[in-house]
Each structure stands twice: as C-alpha cells, then as structure tokens.
mmCIF file of C-alpha atoms in Angstrom:
data_model
loop_
_atom_site.group_PDB
_atom_site.id
_atom_site.type_symbol
_atom_site.label_atom_id
_atom_site.label_comp_id
_atom_site.label_asym_id
_atom_site.label_seq_id
_atom_site.Cartn_x
_atom_site.Cartn_y
_atom_site.Cartn_z
ATOM 1 C CA MET F 1 92.923 45.898 106.308
ATOM 2 C CA GLY F 2 95.835 44.660 104.212
ATOM 3 C CA PHE F 3 96.885 46.761 101.388
ATOM 4 C CA ASP F 4 99.480 45.896 98.830
ATOM 5 C CA MET F 5 101.953 48.206 97.818
ATOM 6 C CA ASP F 6 103.126 48.464 94.267
ATOM 7 C CA LYS F 7 100.383 49.270 91.556
ATOM 8 C CA THR F 8 98.035 49.714 94.632
ATOM 9 C CA LEU F 9 99.080 52.728 96.968
ATOM 10 C CA VAL F 10 101.631 53.893 94.454
ATOM 11 C CA ASP F 11 100.951 54.176 90.482
ATOM 12 C CA CYS F 12 104.130 52.243 89.966
ATOM 13 C CA GLU F 13 106.301 49.177 90.370
ATOM 14 C CA THR F 14 109.035 51.103 92.834
ATOM 15 C CA LEU F 15 111.852 48.601 91.888
ATOM 16 C CA GLU F 16 111.476 50.095 88.298
ATOM 17 C CA ALA F 17 111.719 53.519 89.534
ATOM 18 C CA ILE F 18 114.648 52.701 90.470
ATOM 19 C CA ALA F 19 115.917 50.774 87.724
ATOM 20 C CA LYS F 20 114.996 53.525 85.643
ATOM 21 C CA GLU F 21 118.092 56.119 87.349
ATOM 22 C CA VAL F 22 120.482 52.673 87.076
ATOM 23 C CA GLY F 23 119.271 52.444 83.238
ATOM 24 C CA VAL F 24 117.854 48.997 83.385
ATOM 25 C CA LEU F 25 114.472 49.777 83.394
ATOM 26 C CA LYS F 26 113.323 47.225 80.546
ATOM 27 C CA GLU F 27 114.942 44.421 81.828
ATOM 28 C CA VAL F 28 113.239 44.717 85.133
ATOM 29 C CA GLU F 29 110.126 45.758 83.925
ATOM 30 C CA GLU F 30 110.094 42.102 81.425
ATOM 31 C CA ILE F 31 110.773 40.453 85.066
ATOM 32 C CA THR F 32 108.336 42.013 86.546
ATOM 33 C CA GLN F 33 105.725 41.707 84.367
ATOM 34 C CA ARG F 34 106.315 38.026 84.576
ATOM 35 C CA ALA F 35 105.978 37.884 88.281
ATOM 36 C CA MET F 36 103.101 39.407 88.807
ATOM 37 C CA ASN F 37 101.585 37.220 86.367
ATOM 38 C CA GLY F 38 102.700 33.818 88.034
ATOM 39 C CA GLU F 39 104.851 32.952 85.380
ATOM 40 C CA LEU F 40 108.039 33.155 87.689
ATOM 41 C CA ASP F 41 108.442 32.222 91.113
ATOM 42 C CA PHE F 42 108.538 35.564 93.398
ATOM 43 C CA ARG F 43 112.053 34.840 95.227
ATOM 44 C CA GLU F 44 113.478 34.223 91.743
ATOM 45 C CA ALA F 45 111.995 37.902 89.986
ATOM 46 C CA VAL F 46 113.648 39.336 93.212
ATOM 47 C CA GLU F 47 117.040 38.168 92.776
ATOM 48 C CA LYS F 48 117.617 38.751 89.345
ATOM 49 C CA ARG F 49 116.147 42.296 89.668
ATOM 50 C CA LEU F 50 118.427 42.707 92.488
ATOM 51 C CA ASN F 51 121.200 41.631 90.690
ATOM 52 C CA LEU F 52 120.738 44.601 88.143
ATOM 53 C CA LEU F 53 120.488 47.033 91.212
ATOM 54 C CA LYS F 54 123.288 46.008 92.796
ATOM 55 C CA GLY F 55 125.724 49.010 93.522
ATOM 56 C CA PHE F 56 122.890 51.799 93.797
ATOM 57 C CA PRO F 57 123.057 53.890 96.940
ATOM 58 C CA LYS F 58 120.325 53.465 99.668
ATOM 59 C CA LYS F 59 120.667 57.309 100.169
ATOM 60 C CA ARG F 60 119.177 57.876 96.651
ATOM 61 C CA ILE F 61 116.194 55.099 97.350
ATOM 62 C CA ILE F 62 114.967 57.143 100.397
ATOM 63 C CA GLU F 63 114.869 60.439 97.868
ATOM 64 C CA ILE F 64 113.248 58.530 94.813
ATOM 65 C CA ALA F 65 110.752 56.957 97.519
ATOM 66 C CA LYS F 66 109.783 60.297 98.499
ATOM 67 C CA THR F 67 108.883 61.114 95.029
ATOM 68 C CA ILE F 68 106.895 58.301 93.608
ATOM 69 C CA PRO F 69 103.580 58.730 92.918
ATOM 70 C CA LEU F 70 100.664 57.901 95.025
ATOM 71 C CA MET F 71 97.549 56.302 93.171
ATOM 72 C CA PRO F 72 95.099 59.006 92.611
ATOM 73 C CA GLY F 73 92.511 58.718 95.708
ATOM 74 C CA ALA F 74 95.623 56.931 97.727
ATOM 75 C CA LYS F 75 95.481 59.719 100.412
ATOM 76 C CA GLU F 76 92.159 60.036 100.586
ATOM 77 C CA LEU F 77 90.868 56.849 101.312
ATOM 78 C CA ILE F 78 93.279 56.310 104.073
ATOM 79 C CA CYS F 79 92.416 59.288 105.815
ATOM 80 C CA LYS F 80 88.678 58.433 105.240
ATOM 81 C CA LEU F 81 89.672 54.616 105.984
ATOM 82 C CA LYS F 82 90.971 56.006 109.573
ATOM 83 C CA ALA F 83 88.153 58.612 110.496
ATOM 84 C CA GLU F 84 85.637 55.548 109.806
ATOM 85 C CA GLY F 85 87.925 53.055 112.255
ATOM 86 C CA PHE F 86 89.179 50.986 110.010
ATOM 87 C CA TYR F 87 92.865 50.007 110.419
ATOM 88 C CA PRO F 88 94.977 50.117 107.509
ATOM 89 C CA VAL F 89 98.449 48.943 107.355
ATOM 90 C CA ILE F 90 100.692 48.152 104.092
ATOM 91 C CA LEU F 91 101.968 44.357 103.183
ATOM 92 C CA THR F 92 104.280 44.331 100.360
ATOM 93 C CA GLY F 93 106.562 42.234 98.741
ATOM 94 C CA GLY F 94 108.505 45.324 98.378
ATOM 95 C CA PHE F 95 111.315 46.405 100.132
ATOM 96 C CA ASP F 96 111.496 47.991 103.871
ATOM 97 C CA ILE F 97 113.355 51.494 102.633
ATOM 98 C CA VAL F 98 110.804 52.264 100.354
ATOM 99 C CA ALA F 99 107.453 51.369 102.255
ATOM 100 C CA LYS F 100 108.903 53.203 105.178
ATOM 101 C CA GLU F 101 108.691 56.180 103.098
ATOM 102 C CA ILE F 102 105.375 55.676 101.685
ATOM 103 C CA ALA F 103 103.582 54.854 104.981
ATOM 104 C CA LYS F 104 104.917 58.647 106.138
ATOM 105 C CA ARG F 105 103.798 60.122 103.194
ATOM 106 C CA LEU F 106 100.393 58.221 103.274
ATOM 107 C CA GLY F 107 99.779 58.261 107.249
ATOM 108 C CA ILE F 108 99.986 54.363 107.637
ATOM 109 C CA ASP F 109 100.678 53.832 111.295
ATOM 110 C CA GLU F 110 102.365 49.893 110.422
ATOM 111 C CA PHE F 111 103.695 48.974 107.727
ATOM 112 C CA TYR F 112 105.668 44.874 106.639
ATOM 113 C CA ALA F 113 108.038 44.819 103.529
ATOM 114 C CA ASN F 114 111.068 42.647 102.718
ATOM 115 C CA LYS F 115 114.307 43.801 103.714
ATOM 116 C CA LEU F 116 117.318 44.886 101.685
ATOM 117 C CA GLU F 117 121.015 44.210 102.838
ATOM 118 C CA THR F 118 123.113 47.523 102.098
ATOM 119 C CA LYS F 119 126.739 47.773 103.278
ATOM 120 C CA LYS F 120 128.007 51.312 103.775
ATOM 121 C CA GLY F 121 125.261 52.773 102.230
ATOM 122 C CA ILE F 122 125.136 50.608 98.577
ATOM 123 C CA LEU F 123 122.926 47.943 97.648
ATOM 124 C CA THR F 124 124.325 44.601 97.961
ATOM 125 C CA GLY F 125 121.957 42.619 95.563
ATOM 126 C CA GLU F 126 120.979 40.539 98.793
ATOM 127 C CA PHE F 127 117.531 40.361 100.304
ATOM 128 C CA GLU F 128 115.943 38.726 103.014
ATOM 129 C CA ILE F 129 112.103 37.825 102.724
ATOM 130 C CA THR F 130 109.996 38.541 105.815
ATOM 131 C CA VAL F 131 106.385 39.121 104.299
ATOM 132 C CA ASP F 132 104.092 36.415 103.915
ATOM 133 C CA LYS F 133 100.724 38.544 103.385
ATOM 134 C CA LYS F 134 98.122 36.179 104.181
ATOM 135 C CA ARG F 135 99.686 35.127 107.651
ATOM 136 C CA LEU F 136 100.331 38.833 108.713
ATOM 137 C CA LEU F 137 96.979 39.756 107.468
ATOM 138 C CA LEU F 138 94.894 37.369 109.316
ATOM 139 C CA ASP F 139 97.729 37.859 112.721
ATOM 140 C CA ILE F 140 96.960 41.920 112.888
ATOM 141 C CA ALA F 141 93.396 41.299 112.653
ATOM 142 C CA GLN F 142 92.875 38.350 115.314
ATOM 143 C CA LYS F 143 95.507 41.109 117.596
ATOM 144 C CA ARG F 144 93.155 43.895 117.226
ATOM 145 C CA LYS F 145 90.188 42.082 117.297
ATOM 146 C CA ALA F 146 88.880 43.278 114.505
ATOM 147 C CA HIS F 147 85.139 42.638 112.908
ATOM 148 C CA HIS F 148 85.838 41.711 109.331
ATOM 149 C CA ILE F 149 89.143 41.684 107.374
ATOM 150 C CA VAL F 150 89.391 43.629 104.011
ATOM 151 C CA ALA F 151 92.484 43.208 102.032
ATOM 152 C CA VAL F 152 93.343 45.007 98.485
ATOM 153 C CA GLY F 153 95.877 43.918 95.791
ATOM 154 C CA ASP F 154 96.747 43.511 92.504
ATOM 155 C CA GLY F 155 99.487 40.892 91.638
ATOM 156 C CA ALA F 156 99.613 37.376 91.775
ATOM 157 C CA ASN F 157 101.228 37.224 94.925
ATOM 158 C CA ASP F 158 97.955 39.028 96.549
ATOM 159 C CA ILE F 159 95.941 36.225 95.677
ATOM 160 C CA PRO F 160 96.199 34.245 99.309
ATOM 161 C CA MET F 161 95.475 37.491 101.165
ATOM 162 C CA LEU F 162 92.891 38.508 98.945
ATOM 163 C CA LYS F 163 91.281 35.241 99.000
ATOM 164 C CA ALA F 164 91.814 34.994 102.973
ATOM 165 C CA ALA F 165 89.748 38.335 103.630
ATOM 166 C CA ASP F 166 86.079 38.500 104.178
ATOM 167 C CA ILE F 167 86.581 40.994 101.528
ATOM 168 C CA GLY F 168 88.798 40.645 98.906
ATOM 169 C CA ILE F 169 89.284 43.597 96.349
ATOM 170 C CA ALA F 170 91.382 43.280 93.081
ATOM 171 C CA PHE F 171 92.136 46.610 92.310
ATOM 172 C CA CYS F 172 93.453 47.075 88.976
ATOM 173 C CA ALA F 173 94.495 43.502 88.842
ATOM 174 C CA LYS F 174 96.442 41.189 86.422
ATOM 175 C CA PRO F 175 94.547 38.493 84.429
ATOM 176 C CA ILE F 176 95.263 36.091 86.966
ATOM 177 C CA VAL F 177 94.185 37.684 90.018
ATOM 178 C CA ARG F 178 90.758 38.600 87.854
ATOM 179 C CA GLU F 179 90.085 35.121 87.330
ATOM 180 C CA GLU F 180 90.379 34.397 91.015
ATOM 181 C CA ILE F 181 89.240 37.598 93.023
ATOM 182 C CA LYS F 182 85.609 38.834 91.428
ATOM 183 C CA LEU F 183 85.130 41.760 93.479
ATOM 184 C CA ALA F 184 87.376 44.305 91.307
ATOM 185 C CA VAL F 185 87.893 47.904 90.996
ATOM 186 C CA ASN F 186 89.300 48.542 87.685
ATOM 187 C CA GLU F 187 89.610 52.205 87.462
ATOM 188 C CA LYS F 188 92.637 53.848 89.008
ATOM 189 C CA ASN F 189 90.686 55.805 91.610
ATOM 190 C CA MET F 190 91.086 54.213 95.221
ATOM 191 C CA MET F 191 88.079 56.116 96.405
ATOM 192 C CA LYS F 192 86.295 53.438 94.419
ATOM 193 C CA ILE F 193 87.303 51.231 97.430
ATOM 194 C CA TRP F 194 85.481 53.250 99.499
ATOM 195 C CA ASP F 195 82.328 52.894 97.456
ATOM 196 C CA ILE F 196 82.267 49.323 97.923
ATOM 197 C CA LEU F 197 82.838 49.311 101.840
ATOM 198 C CA LYS F 198 80.736 52.296 103.086
ATOM 199 C CA PRO F 199 78.017 51.525 104.857
ATOM 200 C CA LYS F 200 74.715 50.921 102.244
ATOM 201 C CA ASP F 201 71.459 52.180 102.895
ATOM 202 C CA LEU F 202 69.616 49.174 102.119
ATOM 203 C CA LYS F 203 67.136 46.640 103.967
ATOM 204 C CA ILE F 204 68.115 42.841 103.289
ATOM 205 C CA VAL F 205 65.866 40.405 104.574
ATOM 206 C CA ILE F 206 67.510 36.650 104.679
ATOM 207 C CA ASP F 207 66.095 33.352 104.783
ATOM 208 C CA PRO F 208 67.386 31.309 108.501
ATOM 209 C CA THR F 209 68.880 28.237 106.266
ATOM 210 C CA ILE F 210 71.140 30.990 104.369
ATOM 211 C CA HIS F 211 75.006 30.302 105.201
ATOM 212 C CA GLU F 212 76.070 32.222 108.576
ATOM 213 C CA THR F 213 79.285 33.128 106.019
ATOM 214 C CA ALA F 214 76.917 34.509 103.926
ATOM 215 C CA ALA F 215 75.295 36.772 106.812
ATOM 216 C CA LYS F 216 78.341 37.828 107.924
ATOM 217 C CA LEU F 217 79.176 39.600 104.519
ATOM 218 C CA LEU F 218 75.841 40.869 103.553
ATOM 219 C CA GLY F 219 75.958 42.515 106.730
ATOM 220 C CA GLN F 220 78.943 44.401 106.486
ATOM 221 C CA VAL F 221 77.318 46.222 103.449
ATOM 222 C CA ALA F 222 73.674 46.642 104.827
ATOM 223 C CA ASN F 223 71.034 46.200 107.591
ATOM 224 C CA ILE F 224 69.846 42.743 107.525
ATOM 225 C CA ARG F 225 67.053 40.727 109.142
ATOM 226 C CA VAL F 226 66.436 37.001 109.610
ATOM 227 C CA ALA F 227 63.189 35.623 108.737
ATOM 228 C CA LYS F 228 61.547 33.116 107.421
ATOM 229 C CA ILE F 229 60.370 34.154 103.771
ATOM 230 C CA ASP F 230 57.332 31.959 103.439
ATOM 231 C CA THR F 231 55.659 33.980 106.831
ATOM 232 C CA LEU F 232 56.880 37.438 106.002
ATOM 233 C CA LYS F 233 54.026 39.881 105.859
ATOM 234 C CA GLU F 234 53.690 41.474 102.555
ATOM 235 C CA ASN F 235 54.653 45.037 103.965
ATOM 236 C CA ILE F 236 57.888 43.599 104.861
ATOM 237 C CA LYS F 237 58.461 42.139 101.472
ATOM 238 C CA LYS F 238 57.831 45.551 99.937
ATOM 239 C CA THR F 239 59.562 47.881 101.878
ATOM 240 C CA ALA F 240 62.637 44.912 101.418
ATOM 241 C CA ASP F 241 65.570 46.439 99.097
ATOM 242 C CA VAL F 242 66.516 43.085 98.930
ATOM 243 C CA ILE F 243 65.057 39.118 99.880
ATOM 244 C CA VAL F 244 67.601 35.940 99.460
ATOM 245 C CA VAL F 245 66.163 32.452 99.695
ATOM 246 C CA ARG F 246 68.075 29.369 98.781
#
C-alpha cells in the first residue's frame, strides 16, 4: 500500500516547513501550489524551491522533521493497516532526510524519497530524483505478492500511481486529481481510508458476464457470488444486498 507523504501522511508541505525558518515561505508556497496543480514540471519546481533553501543546515532539517504535524488519524491508520496484514510504504516526491524521520514516527518500515545533496552538513541546492511512484508501487506489490494494490495521494504527481493501483484514493486532493480519481476522502482524517478498505458485510451477486477486473474489485469489499441472474432463486435475490448485471 503506497502513501504519498506531504499533505497526506503529514499535514503540511515539508519544504514549506523548512522555508518558513529560512524566511522564504511565500515564494516556496507559490511554487508548490503551481506544481501540485500540474502547472509546473516537477523537476523545475524542485529546482526553484531548493535554490531558495540553499545553505540551510541538515541538522536543522532533521529537527524540523521530528516536529512536523502528522495528518489526523495517520498513526492510527498505519497501526490498523499493519494489524490487518497491509504493508504500508511511503512513496514521496519529497526528500530522504525528512521521509526517514516521518517513517520512523509512523512505524513504517520502508520508504522511497528523492535525495537531497548536502556538503559539510549544509544544503547545496542540488538533488537527485530517484522516485517513480507508479513503478515503485508495482515493483513492491510484485515482490510481496500482494493480493491487491492500494495507493493514497493528493497531488498531480500522484495520479499515475493512483491509476495503477487496484484502489486509488484521492485524499483531500487538488482539483486536477479529483477530476481523474473518483474515489476520494475529502476530510482531514486518515481513518476515513479504513472505512473504504475494511471488509464489508455485504452479499453481492454478479452475473458471469461482468468483467473480471470489476469482479476482483468487488471481491475486495464484499462477499461475492457469481451466478446467472435470470436463474437465481427468489430467496437469493431477496437476501442479496447488491445484484450486478450488464
């Protein structure tokens, strides 16, 4: 299960938290907003923001990461998911120094983040983009032989990952994401994601002509029975919560 970090697991853009200390918050916020809305290329947006943060000490970034506010319900959700057999992973366009601390605070064992360059403990403004969220999500799912793939994110750069997942959830997402991803949580409460994922006590009967992908998705949220609808006995029709036909 892949999670974006900024504005998803944490209730802020992490570069903006650093920018606030440097005194360039307004400039960085504007660049971030344009990038999340798909108006700026991701690499160009990162370059512009990091140029404004050049010279900031790595030690201070780690201290900030330890105090960044988690999204309400994030810690509870990760605990619940792990207890139910899910494998949560952070897949972020943010940076390794921060992601390492957030993963530690949430009890997440695996994270992937872009790399910040530092020299003598100081940000140089240089970076290395190593994260392809869609590819990593699919690679992790294959490696772990996942039964199904779930992804959660909020920004334009999350769309490929959300579309690649069996269940892609737009969390308090930007307009461009809401246009593309219809399954959404619009409340700042990550436990609402569990409301979507938890097993439902539903009985669904589907016709054999229903596409296998649809059947797979329905099977993730309910007990399904495949049967020709026109041959169903009346008592089955009456006890089914949902009947799916073409």
